JSON list of C-alpha atoms in Angstrom, two decimals:
[
{"chain": "A", "resi": 1, "resn": "MET", "atom": "CA", "xyz": [53.48, 122.50, 71.55]},
{"chain": "A", "resi": 2, "resn": "SER", "atom": "CA", "xyz": [56.17, 124.80, 73.28]},
{"chain": "A", "resi": 3, "resn": "THR", "atom": "CA", "xyz": [57.71, 123.78, 76.64]},
{"chain": "A", "resi": 4, "resn": "THR", "atom": "CA", "xyz": [60.08, 126.22, 77.29]},
{"chain": "A", "resi": 5, "resn": "SER", "atom": "CA", "xyz": [58.72, 129.37, 75.52]},
{"chain": "A", "resi": 6, "resn": "SER", "atom": "CA", "xyz": [57.34, 132.40, 77.38]},
{"chain": "A", "resi": 7, "resn": "ASP", "atom": "CA", "xyz": [54.86, 133.10, 74.75]},
{"chain": "A", "resi": 8, "resn": "GLY", "atom": "CA", "xyz": [52.64, 130.00, 74.98]},
{"chain": "A", "resi": 9, "resn": "THR", "atom": "CA", "xyz": [48.72, 130.62, 75.12]},
{"chain": "A", "resi": 10, "resn": "HIS", "atom": "CA", "xyz": [48.80, 128.33, 78.62]},
{"chain": "A", "resi": 11, "resn": "PHE", "atom": "CA", "xyz": [51.18, 127.82, 81.63]},
{"chain": "A", "resi": 12, "resn": "TRP", "atom": "CA", "xyz": [51.52, 124.25, 82.97]},
{"chain": "A", "resi": 13, "resn": "VAL", "atom": "CA", "xyz": [53.16, 122.51, 85.80]},
{"chain": "A", "resi": 14, "resn": "MET", "atom": "CA", "xyz": [53.34, 118.77, 85.90]},
{"chain": "A", "resi": 15, "resn": "SER", "atom": "CA", "xyz": [54.69, 116.66, 88.74]},
{"chain": "A", "resi": 16, "resn": "VAL", "atom": "CA", "xyz": [55.79, 112.92, 87.99]},
{"chain": "A", "resi": 17, "resn": "ASP", "atom": "CA", "xyz": [56.91, 110.35, 90.52]},
{"chain": "A", "resi": 18, "resn": "LYS", "atom": "CA", "xyz": [57.97, 106.54, 89.86]},
{"chain": "A", "resi": 19, "resn": "PRO", "atom": "CA", "xyz": [58.50, 105.49, 93.61]},
{"chain": "A", "resi": 20, "resn": "GLY", "atom": "CA", "xyz": [62.04, 104.50, 94.32]},
{"chain": "A", "resi": 21, "resn": "VAL", "atom": "CA", "xyz": [63.16, 105.52, 91.35]},
{"chain": "A", "resi": 22, "resn": "ALA", "atom": "CA", "xyz": [62.78, 109.20, 89.63]},
{"chain": "A", "resi": 23, "resn": "SER", "atom": "CA", "xyz": [60.82, 112.27, 90.55]},
{"chain": "A", "resi": 24, "resn": "ALA", "atom": "CA", "xyz": [60.34, 115.69, 88.60]},
{"chain": "A", "resi": 25, "resn": "THR", "atom": "CA", "xyz": [58.11, 118.46, 88.48]},
{"chain": "A", "resi": 26, "resn": "ARG", "atom": "CA", "xyz": [58.52, 120.64, 85.21]},
{"chain": "A", "resi": 27, "resn": "SER", "atom": "CA", "xyz": [56.67, 123.66, 84.01]},
{"chain": "A", "resi": 28, "resn": "GLY", "atom": "CA", "xyz": [56.48, 125.54, 80.74]},
{"chain": "A", "resi": 29, "resn": "THR", "atom": "CA", "xyz": [53.99, 126.67, 77.86]},
{"chain": "A", "resi": 30, "resn": "TYR", "atom": "CA", "xyz": [51.40, 125.09, 75.70]},
{"chain": "A", "resi": 31, "resn": "THR", "atom": "CA", "xyz": [49.68, 126.61, 72.74]},
{"chain": "A", "resi": 32, "resn": "PRO", "atom": "CA", "xyz": [47.02, 123.98, 71.40]},
{"chain": "A", "resi": 33, "resn": "ARG", "atom": "CA", "xyz": [46.36, 123.28, 67.86]},
{"chain": "A", "resi": 34, "resn": "PRO", "atom": "CA", "xyz": [42.87, 123.61, 66.61]},
{"chain": "A", "resi": 35, "resn": "GLY", "atom": "CA", "xyz": [41.09, 121.24, 68.19]},
{"chain": "A", "resi": 36, "resn": "ASP", "atom": "CA", "xyz": [43.06, 119.89, 70.42]},
{"chain": "A", "resi": 37, "resn": "THR", "atom": "CA", "xyz": [41.42, 118.78, 74.03]},
{"chain": "A", "resi": 38, "resn": "ARG", "atom": "CA", "xyz": [42.37, 119.41, 77.34]},
{"chain": "A", "resi": 39, "resn": "GLN", "atom": "CA", "xyz": [43.79, 115.38, 77.52]},
{"chain": "A", "resi": 40, "resn": "ASP", "atom": "CA", "xyz": [45.68, 116.44, 74.57]},
{"chain": "A", "resi": 41, "resn": "ALA", "atom": "CA", "xyz": [47.50, 118.84, 76.21]},
{"chain": "A", "resi": 42, "resn": "PHE", "atom": "CA", "xyz": [48.13, 116.20, 78.51]},
{"chain": "A", "resi": 43, "resn": "ASP", "atom": "CA", "xyz": [49.11, 113.45, 77.11]},
{"chain": "A", "resi": 44, "resn": "ALA", "atom": "CA", "xyz": [51.71, 115.97, 75.24]},
{"chain": "A", "resi": 45, "resn": "ILE", "atom": "CA", "xyz": [53.28, 117.50, 78.29]},
{"chain": "A", "resi": 46, "resn": "PHE", "atom": "CA", "xyz": [53.78, 114.45, 79.74]},
{"chain": "A", "resi": 47, "resn": "ASP", "atom": "CA", "xyz": [55.70, 112.58, 76.73]},
{"chain": "A", "resi": 48, "resn": "SER", "atom": "CA", "xyz": [57.71, 115.82, 76.81]},
{"chain": "A", "resi": 49, "resn": "ILE", "atom": "CA", "xyz": [58.88, 115.00, 80.30]},
{"chain": "A", "resi": 50, "resn": "THR", "atom": "CA", "xyz": [59.46, 111.33, 80.02]},
{"chain": "A", "resi": 51, "resn": "SER", "atom": "CA", "xyz": [60.61, 111.01, 76.68]},
{"chain": "A", "resi": 52, "resn": "GLY", "atom": "CA", "xyz": [63.90, 112.46, 77.32]},
{"chain": "A", "resi": 53, "resn": "HIS", "atom": "CA", "xyz": [64.09, 110.58, 80.59]},
{"chain": "A", "resi": 54, "resn": "PRO", "atom": "CA", "xyz": [63.61, 106.73, 80.27]},
{"chain": "A", "resi": 55, "resn": "ALA", "atom": "CA", "xyz": [63.69, 106.35, 84.29]},
{"chain": "A", "resi": 56, "resn": "LEU", "atom": "CA", "xyz": [60.11, 108.12, 84.10]},
{"chain": "A", "resi": 57, "resn": "SER", "atom": "CA", "xyz": [58.37, 105.92, 81.73]},
{"chain": "A", "resi": 58, "resn": "GLY", "atom": "CA", "xyz": [55.28, 104.69, 83.41]},
{"chain": "A", "resi": 59, "resn": "ALA", "atom": "CA", "xyz": [55.23, 107.28, 86.14]},
{"chain": "A", "resi": 60, "resn": "THR", "atom": "CA", "xyz": [52.35, 108.71, 88.15]},
{"chain": "A", "resi": 61, "resn": "VAL", "atom": "CA", "xyz": [51.22, 111.95, 87.42]},
{"chain": "A", "resi": 62, "resn": "LEU", "atom": "CA", "xyz": [50.97, 113.82, 91.26]},
{"chain": "A", "resi": 63, "resn": "PHE", "atom": "CA", "xyz": [49.75, 117.05, 89.93]},
{"chain": "A", "resi": 64, "resn": "PHE", "atom": "CA", "xyz": [49.16, 118.64, 86.70]},
{"chain": "A", "resi": 65, "resn": "THR", "atom": "CA", "xyz": [47.39, 122.05, 86.01]},
{"chain": "A", "resi": 66, "resn": "LEU", "atom": "CA", "xyz": [46.98, 123.97, 83.00]},
{"chain": "A", "resi": 67, "resn": "GLU", "atom": "CA", "xyz": [46.07, 127.37, 83.04]},
{"chain": "A", "resi": 68, "resn": "PRO", "atom": "CA", "xyz": [45.47, 130.48, 80.53]},
{"chain": "A", "resi": 69, "resn": "ASN", "atom": "CA", "xyz": [48.68, 132.34, 80.16]},
{"chain": "A", "resi": 70, "resn": "ARG", "atom": "CA", "xyz": [47.89, 135.64, 81.29]},
{"chain": "A", "resi": 71, "resn": "LEU", "atom": "CA", "xyz": [47.63, 137.55, 84.39]}
]
């Protein structure tokens, strides 16, 4: 998974919140592996956001979008 490179096949945005503790909105790109599902992408992106910020562990996802990275 790529979360910072601009050459991924999909563009994503995710907002998470842990009330009274922390919140974050991040975006990036994602290239799925063969056989990956949208759930796989969601889990990988959520993990990439929360793994570096322990305060966001168990946060609620307020917004998530995953779209093809083309115009």
